[in-house]
Amino acid sequence: MKKITTIAASVALIASMSYAKEVKIGVVLPITGPLAAFGQTSNDGLKIAYAQNHTLKNGDTVKLIVLDDRGDKVEAATAVKRLINKNHVTAILGEVASSNSMAMAPVAEKAKTPMLTHASTNPRVTKGKKFVTRACFIDPFQGAIQANYAYDHGYKTAVIVTDAKQDYSVGVSKAFKKAYEKRGGKIVGRVIINSGDKDFNAQVSTIKAKNPSIVDFTGYYPEAALMVRQARAVGVKAPFIGGDGVGFPELIKIGGKAAEGFMYSDHFDEAAATSPVAKAYVKAFHAKYHKATDSMGALAADGYGMILAAMNKCKDPTDKICVNTNLRATKGYKGVTGVININKQGDAVKSGVVRVVKNGKFSYLTTVNP
Ligand code: PHE
């Protein structure tokens, strides 16, 4: 008996010595460009998760190949092609902005390569796709969080601000309207902006004239920061509420005092993090970066962890079909951002939080369960 065990152990050792290989995960992020905070914060979280674990159960080592798409759709799609055809990755993590993930998804789908976006929330990212999964909730959920939070706190009339260049913003606007009207709220106006705009004089004048009790800003942080500033300058007093795309330090840096009271739906807040996984992440993050955690990094850590968990369920972790099947079958994954269950569509069903800018910092208001 003893002997057999010894033989078995030495066989296993030889096997792992001679066959341990490198399993590659490609990562596509906007590390530079107008939305660089999305890429950089994702990368911060990814580094923590990678340091915590980069060895598969069978002894294989995980290698990350991170490409910067500069926040550009065409470059995002090109990056996926390169990762699949040149680098022969088993899976792809990314992107952040829904429009960019939507440019990548058909490429991954065609090459039957599992793609996991940690942060893209537009429902169309996974729609009709078998190889695209996400680690985050979708916009109908976060639109409803904003709508219900606003209405239930006495803000019964709203103007919606939509960034026409971003599928994310168009989706959140639609979701907010639906949920807000269902609750009894009234949309008293809509204004359109475009990513890259700097002058919102016309739009803030319209908002002032419509006099809503709240402004639902559905775009990203660069425009949110400038717009809220310009709105306050012309005398708009109504608070702003938005989605996950606004909660970045630039909002406070550029928005200054005008950003105070800006509320938004988000994926994670360390103040509400109680699970051992979340606590370990928060501790490691603070030790490495000496700053507060953000939802983006936490999502990236979870996306990476989900891919590893799926790989560990496959005899051959480079078997893309097996990895994809297991990613899509994710149930009860204990992530930093909470427990993640993937539904039939490939979307994560999980809780969200509401945060607010208070005294120049992002602070926690409440948790909303699906
Ligand atoms: N949800 C945004 C999108 O789909 C991306 C995002 C996620 C931005 C989390 C910030 C934080 O485009």
mmCIF file of C-alpha atoms and ligand atoms in Angstrom:
data_model
loop_
_atom_site.group_PDB
_atom_site.id
_atom_site.type_symbol
_atom_site.label_atom_id
_atom_site.label_comp_id
_atom_site.label_asym_id
_atom_site.label_seq_id
_atom_site.Cartn_x
_atom_site.Cartn_y
_atom_site.Cartn_z
ATOM 1 C CA MET A 1 0.000 0.000 0.000
ATOM 2 C CA LYS A 2 2.724 2.344 1.057
ATOM 3 C CA LYS A 3 4.720 1.518 -1.998
ATOM 4 C CA ILE A 4 1.853 2.242 -4.367
ATOM 5 C CA THR A 5 1.411 5.617 -2.777
ATOM 6 C CA THR A 6 5.076 6.364 -3.234
ATOM 7 C CA ILE A 7 4.980 5.327 -6.854
ATOM 8 C CA ALA A 8 1.846 7.289 -7.478
ATOM 9 C CA ALA A 9 3.388 10.350 -5.882
ATOM 10 C CA SER A 10 6.570 10.115 -7.885
ATOM 11 C CA VAL A 11 4.653 9.544 -11.107
ATOM 12 C CA ALA A 12 2.608 12.632 -10.398
ATOM 13 C CA LEU A 13 5.760 14.595 -9.727
ATOM 14 C CA ILE A 14 7.412 13.473 -12.940
ATOM 15 C CA ALA A 15 4.248 14.269 -14.837
ATOM 16 C CA SER A 16 4.027 17.772 -13.456
ATOM 17 C CA MET A 17 7.718 18.340 -14.094
ATOM 18 C CA SER A 18 7.684 17.273 -17.672
ATOM 19 C CA TYR A 19 4.295 18.616 -18.681
ATOM 20 C CA ALA A 20 3.797 21.827 -16.702
ATOM 21 C CA LYS A 21 3.231 24.497 -19.290
ATOM 22 C CA GLU A 22 2.340 28.096 -19.711
ATOM 23 C CA VAL A 23 -1.313 28.952 -20.229
ATOM 24 C CA LYS A 24 -1.856 32.355 -21.772
ATOM 25 C CA ILE A 25 -4.618 34.830 -21.033
ATOM 26 C CA GLY A 26 -4.817 37.895 -23.258
ATOM 27 C CA VAL A 27 -5.966 41.170 -21.722
ATOM 28 C CA VAL A 28 -7.307 44.151 -23.697
ATOM 29 C CA LEU A 29 -7.526 47.461 -21.831
ATOM 30 C CA PRO A 30 -7.504 51.213 -22.502
ATOM 31 C CA ILE A 31 -4.233 51.845 -20.656
ATOM 32 C CA THR A 32 -3.777 55.179 -22.458
ATOM 33 C CA GLY A 33 -6.191 57.557 -24.182
ATOM 34 C CA PRO A 34 -9.213 59.504 -22.930
ATOM 35 C CA LEU A 35 -10.457 56.654 -20.716
ATOM 36 C CA ALA A 36 -7.050 55.641 -19.356
ATOM 37 C CA ALA A 37 -8.357 55.464 -15.784
ATOM 38 C CA PHE A 38 -10.470 52.459 -16.846
ATOM 39 C CA GLY A 39 -7.415 50.575 -18.053
ATOM 40 C CA GLN A 40 -5.057 51.597 -15.297
ATOM 41 C CA THR A 41 -7.403 50.762 -12.442
ATOM 42 C CA SER A 42 -8.253 47.424 -14.086
ATOM 43 C CA ASN A 43 -4.566 46.677 -14.313
ATOM 44 C CA ASP A 44 -4.029 47.572 -10.641
ATOM 45 C CA GLY A 45 -6.610 44.990 -9.569
ATOM 46 C CA LEU A 46 -5.352 42.433 -12.029
ATOM 47 C CA LYS A 47 -1.845 42.673 -10.592
ATOM 48 C CA ILE A 48 -3.152 41.957 -7.100
ATOM 49 C CA ALA A 49 -5.124 38.937 -8.286
ATOM 50 C CA TYR A 50 -2.211 37.654 -10.354
ATOM 51 C CA ALA A 51 0.191 37.948 -7.424
ATOM 52 C CA GLN A 52 -2.269 36.004 -5.269
ATOM 53 C CA ASN A 53 -2.622 33.179 -7.771
ATOM 54 C CA HIS A 54 -1.048 32.376 -11.097
ATOM 55 C CA THR A 55 -0.621 28.635 -10.911
ATOM 56 C CA LEU A 56 -3.285 26.214 -12.038
ATOM 57 C CA LYS A 57 -4.192 23.086 -10.103
ATOM 58 C CA ASN A 58 -2.248 20.897 -12.532
ATOM 59 C CA GLY A 59 0.899 22.962 -12.017
ATOM 60 C CA ASP A 60 0.646 25.026 -15.210
ATOM 61 C CA THR A 61 1.659 28.660 -14.948
ATOM 62 C CA VAL A 62 -0.614 31.448 -16.135
ATOM 63 C CA LYS A 63 0.887 34.124 -18.298
ATOM 64 C CA LEU A 64 -0.871 37.423 -18.942
ATOM 65 C CA ILE A 65 -0.392 39.321 -22.182
ATOM 66 C CA VAL A 66 -1.774 42.821 -21.730
ATOM 67 C CA LEU A 67 -2.451 44.988 -24.792
ATOM 68 C CA ASP A 68 -3.372 48.664 -24.789
ATOM 69 C CA ASP A 69 -6.102 49.563 -27.287
ATOM 70 C CA ARG A 70 -5.963 53.273 -26.367
ATOM 71 C CA GLY A 71 -9.718 53.168 -25.887
ATOM 72 C CA ASP A 72 -10.319 52.697 -29.591
ATOM 73 C CA LYS A 73 -12.841 50.213 -31.016
ATOM 74 C CA VAL A 74 -10.802 49.275 -34.061
ATOM 75 C CA GLU A 75 -7.664 48.770 -31.995
ATOM 76 C CA ALA A 76 -9.629 46.679 -29.501
ATOM 77 C CA ALA A 77 -10.773 44.304 -32.260
ATOM 78 C CA THR A 78 -7.248 44.184 -33.713
ATOM 79 C CA ALA A 79 -5.829 43.346 -30.283
ATOM 80 C CA VAL A 80 -8.153 40.352 -30.018
ATOM 81 C CA LYS A 81 -7.062 39.079 -33.433
ATOM 82 C CA ARG A 82 -3.436 39.441 -32.480
ATOM 83 C CA LEU A 83 -3.874 37.683 -29.147
ATOM 84 C CA ILE A 84 -5.641 34.764 -30.780
ATOM 85 C CA ASN A 85 -3.585 34.356 -33.955
ATOM 86 C CA LYS A 86 -0.128 35.398 -32.835
ATOM 87 C CA ASN A 87 -0.040 34.781 -29.115
ATOM 88 C CA HIS A 88 -2.357 31.761 -29.108
ATOM 89 C CA VAL A 89 -4.097 32.748 -25.903
ATOM 90 C CA THR A 90 -6.680 30.452 -24.374
ATOM 91 C CA ALA A 91 -8.960 33.233 -23.134
ATOM 92 C CA ILE A 92 -9.356 36.998 -23.294
ATOM 93 C CA LEU A 93 -10.136 39.406 -20.465
ATOM 94 C CA GLY A 94 -11.569 42.843 -21.331
ATOM 95 C CA GLU A 95 -12.571 45.454 -22.392
ATOM 96 C CA VAL A 96 -14.132 48.049 -20.131
ATOM 97 C CA ALA A 97 -16.215 50.377 -22.328
ATOM 98 C CA SER A 98 -19.181 48.506 -23.780
ATOM 99 C CA SER A 99 -18.624 49.902 -27.280
ATOM 100 C CA ASN A 100 -15.113 48.424 -27.301
ATOM 101 C CA SER A 101 -16.219 45.048 -25.962
ATOM 102 C CA MET A 102 -18.902 45.015 -28.654
ATOM 103 C CA ALA A 103 -16.179 45.462 -31.268
ATOM 104 C CA MET A 104 -14.170 42.584 -29.767
ATOM 105 C CA ALA A 105 -16.990 40.118 -29.169
ATOM 106 C CA PRO A 106 -17.613 39.028 -32.800
ATOM 107 C CA VAL A 107 -13.882 38.348 -33.260
ATOM 108 C CA ALA A 108 -13.691 36.148 -30.151
ATOM 109 C CA GLU A 109 -16.943 34.447 -31.123
ATOM 110 C CA LYS A 110 -15.720 33.599 -34.610
ATOM 111 C CA ALA A 111 -12.455 32.175 -33.287
ATOM 112 C CA LYS A 112 -14.330 30.226 -30.580
ATOM 113 C CA THR A 113 -12.150 31.856 -27.933
ATOM 114 C CA PRO A 114 -13.693 32.610 -24.546
ATOM 115 C CA MET A 115 -13.870 36.344 -23.855
ATOM 116 C CA LEU A 116 -14.738 37.626 -20.419
ATOM 117 C CA THR A 117 -15.438 41.304 -19.932
ATOM 118 C CA HIS A 118 -15.066 42.289 -16.309
ATOM 119 C CA ALA A 119 -16.782 45.666 -16.673
ATOM 120 C CA SER A 120 -18.914 46.109 -19.817
ATOM 121 C CA THR A 121 -22.520 46.385 -18.758
ATOM 122 C CA ASN A 122 -24.472 46.925 -22.002
ATOM 123 C CA PRO A 123 -26.778 43.913 -22.602
ATOM 124 C CA ARG A 124 -25.753 43.754 -26.272
ATOM 125 C CA VAL A 125 -22.165 42.755 -25.371
ATOM 126 C CA THR A 126 -23.197 39.135 -24.724
ATOM 127 C CA LYS A 127 -26.392 39.044 -26.778
ATOM 128 C CA GLY A 128 -26.437 36.102 -29.182
ATOM 129 C CA LYS A 129 -22.866 35.178 -28.210
ATOM 130 C CA LYS A 130 -21.768 31.785 -26.971
ATOM 131 C CA PHE A 131 -18.172 32.751 -26.181
ATOM 132 C CA VAL A 132 -18.714 36.048 -24.390
ATOM 133 C CA THR A 133 -19.346 36.199 -20.645
ATOM 134 C CA ARG A 134 -19.142 39.007 -18.107
ATOM 135 C CA ALA A 135 -18.199 39.415 -14.461
ATOM 136 C CA CYS A 136 -20.479 42.429 -13.925
ATOM 137 C CA PHE A 137 -24.211 43.156 -13.794
ATOM 138 C CA ILE A 138 -25.956 44.705 -16.799
ATOM 139 C CA ASP A 139 -27.361 48.192 -17.432
ATOM 140 C CA PRO A 140 -31.055 47.448 -16.899
ATOM 141 C CA PHE A 141 -30.028 46.570 -13.328
ATOM 142 C CA GLN A 142 -27.889 49.640 -12.698
ATOM 143 C CA GLY A 143 -30.371 51.933 -14.479
ATOM 144 C CA ALA A 144 -33.036 50.678 -12.088
ATOM 145 C CA ILE A 145 -30.733 51.207 -9.094
ATOM 146 C CA GLN A 146 -30.334 54.867 -10.087
ATOM 147 C CA ALA A 147 -34.020 55.362 -10.877
ATOM 148 C CA ASN A 148 -35.301 53.773 -7.702
ATOM 149 C CA TYR A 149 -32.727 55.451 -5.488
ATOM 150 C CA ALA A 150 -33.554 58.845 -6.984
ATOM 151 C CA TYR A 151 -37.324 58.436 -6.817
ATOM 152 C CA ASP A 152 -37.315 56.963 -3.318
ATOM 153 C CA HIS A 153 -35.249 59.878 -2.045
ATOM 154 C CA GLY A 154 -37.786 62.405 -3.238
ATOM 155 C CA TYR A 155 -36.391 63.276 -6.673
ATOM 156 C CA LYS A 156 -39.463 62.851 -8.819
ATOM 157 C CA THR A 157 -38.542 64.731 -11.995
ATOM 158 C CA ALA A 158 -35.389 64.106 -14.018
ATOM 159 C CA VAL A 159 -33.411 65.200 -17.038
ATOM 160 C CA ILE A 160 -31.401 62.411 -18.709
ATOM 161 C CA VAL A 161 -27.974 63.179 -20.166
ATOM 162 C CA THR A 162 -26.904 60.724 -22.876
ATOM 163 C CA ASP A 163 -23.504 60.368 -24.521
ATOM 164 C CA ALA A 164 -24.565 59.456 -28.058
ATOM 165 C CA LYS A 165 -21.107 58.055 -28.845
ATOM 166 C CA GLN A 166 -21.248 55.363 -26.146
ATOM 167 C CA ASP A 167 -23.428 52.262 -26.277
ATOM 168 C CA TYR A 168 -23.066 52.152 -22.505
ATOM 169 C CA SER A 169 -24.651 55.568 -22.076
ATOM 170 C CA VAL A 170 -27.461 54.904 -24.534
ATOM 171 C CA GLY A 171 -28.245 51.679 -22.651
ATOM 172 C CA VAL A 172 -28.196 53.215 -19.173
ATOM 173 C CA SER A 173 -30.405 56.099 -20.352
ATOM 174 C CA LYS A 174 -32.979 53.686 -21.694
ATOM 175 C CA ALA A 175 -32.886 51.597 -18.534
ATOM 176 C CA PHE A 176 -33.162 54.633 -16.259
ATOM 177 C CA LYS A 177 -36.173 56.001 -18.155
ATOM 178 C CA LYS A 178 -37.984 52.690 -18.038
ATOM 179 C CA ALA A 179 -37.432 52.094 -14.324
ATOM 180 C CA TYR A 180 -37.987 55.735 -13.316
ATOM 181 C CA GLU A 181 -41.314 56.041 -15.132
ATOM 182 C CA LYS A 182 -42.397 52.688 -13.774
ATOM 183 C CA ARG A 183 -41.753 53.968 -10.248
ATOM 184 C CA GLY A 184 -43.801 57.117 -10.976
ATOM 185 C CA GLY A 185 -41.028 59.551 -11.896
ATOM 186 C CA LYS A 186 -41.284 62.009 -14.761
ATOM 187 C CA ILE A 187 -38.608 62.661 -17.390
ATOM 188 C CA VAL A 188 -38.815 66.397 -18.025
ATOM 189 C CA GLY A 189 -36.009 66.654 -20.567
ATOM 190 C CA ARG A 190 -33.206 64.892 -22.397
ATOM 191 C CA VAL A 191 -29.877 66.273 -23.526
ATOM 192 C CA ILE A 192 -27.260 64.760 -25.784
ATOM 193 C CA ILE A 193 -23.474 65.016 -25.423
ATOM 194 C CA ASN A 194 -20.606 63.319 -27.269
ATOM 195 C CA SER A 195 -17.455 61.799 -25.753
ATOM 196 C CA GLY A 196 -14.656 64.307 -26.099
ATOM 197 C CA ASP A 197 -16.909 67.375 -25.784
ATOM 198 C CA LYS A 198 -15.562 70.017 -23.439
ATOM 199 C CA ASP A 199 -18.157 72.768 -23.715
ATOM 200 C CA PHE A 200 -21.584 71.884 -22.320
ATOM 201 C CA ASN A 201 -22.983 75.385 -22.207
ATOM 202 C CA ALA A 202 -25.991 74.601 -24.416
ATOM 203 C CA GLN A 203 -26.844 71.427 -22.479
ATOM 204 C CA VAL A 204 -26.537 72.932 -18.996
ATOM 205 C CA SER A 205 -28.728 75.858 -20.086
ATOM 206 C CA THR A 206 -31.375 73.370 -21.206
ATOM 207 C CA ILE A 207 -31.120 71.539 -17.882
ATOM 208 C CA LYS A 208 -31.515 74.818 -16.014
ATOM 209 C CA ALA A 209 -34.602 75.706 -18.047
ATOM 210 C CA LYS A 210 -36.205 72.281 -17.487
ATOM 211 C CA ASN A 211 -35.581 72.621 -13.736
ATOM 212 C CA PRO A 212 -35.559 68.886 -12.842
ATOM 213 C CA SER A 213 -35.176 67.674 -9.260
ATOM 214 C CA ILE A 214 -32.313 65.385 -10.376
ATOM 215 C CA VAL A 215 -30.015 64.934 -13.379
ATOM 216 C CA ASP A 216 -29.285 61.388 -14.542
ATOM 217 C CA PHE A 217 -25.853 61.550 -16.154
ATOM 218 C CA THR A 218 -25.234 58.291 -18.022
ATOM 219 C CA GLY A 219 -21.816 58.911 -19.594
ATOM 220 C CA TYR A 220 -18.215 58.544 -18.423
ATOM 221 C CA TYR A 221 -16.090 60.489 -15.933
ATOM 222 C CA PRO A 222 -14.246 62.944 -18.260
ATOM 223 C CA GLU A 223 -17.501 64.518 -19.444
ATOM 224 C CA ALA A 224 -19.223 64.085 -16.060
ATOM 225 C CA ALA A 225 -16.539 66.167 -14.342
ATOM 226 C CA LEU A 226 -16.730 69.036 -16.818
ATOM 227 C CA MET A 227 -20.479 68.999 -17.114
ATOM 228 C CA VAL A 228 -21.277 69.068 -13.418
ATOM 229 C CA ARG A 229 -18.877 71.976 -13.040
ATOM 230 C CA GLN A 230 -20.473 73.930 -15.845
ATOM 231 C CA ALA A 231 -23.957 73.094 -14.561
ATOM 232 C CA ARG A 232 -23.170 74.521 -11.117
ATOM 233 C CA ALA A 233 -21.636 77.612 -12.734
ATOM 234 C CA VAL A 234 -24.937 78.482 -14.445
ATOM 235 C CA GLY A 235 -26.909 77.783 -11.277
ATOM 236 C CA VAL A 236 -28.225 74.232 -11.719
ATOM 237 C CA LYS A 237 -28.872 73.077 -8.147
ATOM 238 C CA ALA A 238 -30.287 69.602 -8.794
ATOM 239 C CA PRO A 239 -28.038 66.731 -7.712
ATOM 240 C CA PHE A 240 -26.439 64.468 -10.320
ATOM 241 C CA ILE A 241 -26.759 60.686 -10.291
ATOM 242 C CA GLY A 242 -24.984 58.360 -12.709
ATOM 243 C CA GLY A 243 -23.632 54.884 -13.332
ATOM 244 C CA ASP A 244 -20.370 53.002 -12.858
ATOM 245 C CA GLY A 245 -18.656 55.129 -15.521
ATOM 246 C CA VAL A 246 -18.328 58.241 -13.352
ATOM 247 C CA GLY A 247 -16.640 57.078 -10.140
ATOM 248 C CA PHE A 248 -13.011 57.913 -10.892
ATOM 249 C CA PRO A 249 -10.656 60.369 -9.144
ATOM 250 C CA GLU A 250 -10.837 62.736 -12.143
ATOM 251 C CA LEU A 251 -14.474 63.422 -11.285
ATOM 252 C CA ILE A 252 -13.356 64.943 -8.003
ATOM 253 C CA LYS A 253 -10.107 66.437 -9.288
ATOM 254 C CA ILE A 254 -11.707 68.251 -12.203
ATOM 255 C CA GLY A 255 -15.227 68.603 -10.830
ATOM 256 C CA GLY A 256 -13.952 70.063 -7.562
ATOM 257 C CA LYS A 257 -16.692 71.304 -5.218
ATOM 258 C CA ALA A 258 -19.241 70.870 -8.002
ATOM 259 C CA ALA A 259 -18.777 67.099 -7.794
ATOM 260 C CA GLU A 260 -19.915 67.007 -4.145
ATOM 261 C CA GLY A 261 -23.132 65.019 -3.818
ATOM 262 C CA PHE A 262 -22.711 63.232 -7.171
ATOM 263 C CA MET A 263 -24.315 59.796 -6.648
ATOM 264 C CA TYR A 264 -23.788 56.717 -8.768
ATOM 265 C CA SER A 265 -24.469 53.010 -9.045
ATOM 266 C CA ASP A 266 -21.359 50.872 -8.808
ATOM 267 C CA HIS A 267 -20.038 47.329 -8.394
ATOM 268 C CA PHE A 268 -18.026 47.413 -5.200
ATOM 269 C CA ASP A 269 -17.262 49.451 -2.121
ATOM 270 C CA GLU A 270 -14.755 48.263 0.444
ATOM 271 C CA ALA A 271 -16.974 49.665 3.200
ATOM 272 C CA ALA A 272 -19.492 46.935 2.388
ATOM 273 C CA ALA A 273 -16.935 44.214 1.742
ATOM 274 C CA THR A 274 -17.242 41.521 4.375
ATOM 275 C CA SER A 275 -16.267 38.264 2.659
ATOM 276 C CA PRO A 276 -12.792 36.805 3.275
ATOM 277 C CA VAL A 277 -11.967 37.096 -0.460
ATOM 278 C CA ALA A 278 -12.863 40.775 -0.514
ATOM 279 C CA LYS A 279 -11.009 41.474 2.722
ATOM 280 C CA ALA A 280 -7.842 39.789 1.459
ATOM 281 C CA TYR A 281 -8.037 41.791 -1.765
ATOM 282 C CA VAL A 282 -8.597 45.089 0.051
ATOM 283 C CA LYS A 283 -5.691 44.394 2.390
ATOM 284 C CA ALA A 284 -3.299 43.498 -0.438
ATOM 285 C CA PHE A 285 -4.473 46.508 -2.472
ATOM 286 C CA HIS A 286 -3.877 48.966 0.380
ATOM 287 C CA ALA A 287 -0.458 47.486 1.094
ATOM 288 C CA LYS A 288 0.617 47.796 -2.536
ATOM 289 C CA TYR A 289 -0.978 51.072 -3.631
ATOM 290 C CA HIS A 290 -1.673 53.001 -0.404
ATOM 291 C CA LYS A 291 -5.012 54.235 -1.710
ATOM 292 C CA ALA A 292 -8.675 53.264 -1.535
ATOM 293 C CA THR A 293 -9.832 50.389 -3.727
ATOM 294 C CA ASP A 294 -12.115 50.995 -6.694
ATOM 295 C CA SER A 295 -14.750 48.854 -8.336
ATOM 296 C CA MET A 296 -12.854 48.497 -11.594
ATOM 297 C CA GLY A 297 -9.815 46.790 -10.088
ATOM 298 C CA ALA A 298 -12.068 44.509 -8.057
ATOM 299 C CA LEU A 299 -13.969 43.519 -11.205
ATOM 300 C CA ALA A 300 -10.733 42.812 -13.065
ATOM 301 C CA ALA A 301 -9.590 40.590 -10.198
ATOM 302 C CA ASP A 302 -12.877 38.705 -10.353
ATOM 303 C CA GLY A 303 -12.780 38.340 -14.130
ATOM 304 C CA TYR A 304 -9.292 36.877 -13.901
ATOM 305 C CA GLY A 305 -10.315 34.594 -11.026
ATOM 306 C CA MET A 306 -13.326 33.325 -12.955
ATOM 307 C CA ILE A 307 -11.130 32.409 -15.923
ATOM 308 C CA LEU A 308 -8.715 30.545 -13.640
ATOM 309 C CA ALA A 309 -11.581 28.703 -11.952
ATOM 310 C CA ALA A 310 -12.909 27.640 -15.372
ATOM 311 C CA MET A 311 -9.435 26.500 -16.477
ATOM 312 C CA ASN A 312 -9.046 24.463 -13.317
ATOM 313 C CA LYS A 313 -12.178 22.520 -14.236
ATOM 314 C CA CYS A 314 -10.626 21.342 -17.500
ATOM 315 C CA LYS A 315 -8.283 18.406 -17.922
ATOM 316 C CA ASP A 316 -6.481 20.511 -20.482
ATOM 317 C CA PRO A 317 -6.666 24.163 -19.370
ATOM 318 C CA THR A 318 -5.805 25.313 -22.900
ATOM 319 C CA ASP A 319 -8.958 23.647 -24.254
ATOM 320 C CA LYS A 320 -10.880 26.783 -25.231
ATOM 321 C CA ILE A 321 -14.214 25.025 -25.619
ATOM 322 C CA CYS A 322 -13.938 23.450 -22.176
ATOM 323 C CA VAL A 323 -12.840 26.723 -20.564
ATOM 324 C CA ASN A 324 -15.725 28.541 -22.226
ATOM 325 C CA THR A 325 -18.282 25.933 -21.174
ATOM 326 C CA ASN A 326 -17.116 26.209 -17.582
ATOM 327 C CA LEU A 327 -17.053 30.003 -17.638
ATOM 328 C CA ARG A 328 -20.635 30.072 -18.859
ATOM 329 C CA ALA A 329 -21.566 27.559 -16.159
ATOM 330 C CA THR A 330 -20.100 29.690 -13.331
ATOM 331 C CA LYS A 331 -22.289 29.417 -10.247
ATOM 332 C CA GLY A 332 -21.592 30.690 -6.745
ATOM 333 C CA TYR A 333 -18.166 32.070 -7.620
ATOM 334 C CA LYS A 334 -16.942 33.858 -4.503
ATOM 335 C CA GLY A 335 -15.484 37.040 -5.911
ATOM 336 C CA VAL A 336 -14.204 40.305 -4.476
ATOM 337 C CA THR A 337 -17.317 42.064 -5.770
ATOM 338 C CA GLY A 338 -19.642 39.435 -4.308
ATOM 339 C CA VAL A 339 -21.031 36.052 -5.265
ATOM 340 C CA ILE A 340 -21.225 35.696 -9.036
ATOM 341 C CA ASN A 341 -23.723 33.540 -10.894
ATOM 342 C CA ILE A 342 -23.717 33.484 -14.684
ATOM 343 C CA ASN A 343 -27.123 33.186 -16.313
ATOM 344 C CA LYS A 344 -28.061 31.660 -19.676
ATOM 345 C CA GLN A 345 -27.214 34.870 -21.482
ATOM 346 C CA GLY A 346 -23.668 34.926 -20.056
ATOM 347 C CA ASP A 347 -24.426 37.845 -17.731
ATOM 348 C CA ALA A 348 -23.578 38.027 -14.046
ATOM 349 C CA VAL A 349 -26.421 38.244 -11.578
ATOM 350 C CA LYS A 350 -25.120 39.982 -8.467
ATOM 351 C CA SER A 351 -25.591 42.920 -6.153
ATOM 352 C CA GLY A 352 -24.652 46.549 -6.755
ATOM 353 C CA VAL A 353 -23.950 49.540 -4.536
ATOM 354 C CA VAL A 354 -24.807 53.237 -4.502
ATOM 355 C CA ARG A 355 -21.960 55.640 -3.755
ATOM 356 C CA VAL A 356 -21.677 59.394 -3.424
ATOM 357 C CA VAL A 357 -18.930 62.023 -3.532
ATOM 358 C CA LYS A 358 -18.654 63.299 0.021
ATOM 359 C CA ASN A 359 -15.953 65.628 1.333
ATOM 360 C CA GLY A 360 -13.869 64.984 -1.755
ATOM 361 C CA LYS A 361 -14.060 61.193 -1.446
ATOM 362 C CA PHE A 362 -16.204 58.369 -2.791
ATOM 363 C CA SER A 363 -18.322 56.981 -0.014
ATOM 364 C CA TYR A 364 -20.749 54.150 0.419
ATOM 365 C CA LEU A 365 -24.506 54.707 0.649
ATOM 366 C CA THR A 366 -26.238 51.366 0.218
ATOM 367 C CA THR A 367 -26.261 47.888 -1.353
ATOM 368 C CA VAL A 368 -28.946 46.757 -3.805
ATOM 369 C CA ASN A 369 -29.569 43.076 -4.422
ATOM 370 C CA PRO A 370 -30.891 41.718 -7.724
HETATM 371 N N1 PHE B 1 -19.988 49.746 -17.435
HETATM 372 C C1 PHE B 1 -19.175 50.571 -18.292
HETATM 373 C C2 PHE B 1 -19.452 50.214 -19.748
HETATM 374 O O1 PHE B 1 -20.072 49.255 -20.027
HETATM 375 C C3 PHE B 1 -17.722 50.423 -17.987
HETATM 376 C C4 PHE B 1 -17.319 50.670 -16.577
HETATM 377 C C5 PHE B 1 -17.463 49.706 -15.598
HETATM 378 C C6 PHE B 1 -16.794 51.868 -16.219
HETATM 379 C C7 PHE B 1 -17.086 49.919 -14.278
HETATM 380 C C8 PHE B 1 -16.419 52.107 -14.920
HETATM 381 C C9 PHE B 1 -16.558 51.132 -13.935
HETATM 382 O O2 PHE B 1 -19.038 50.880 -20.657
#
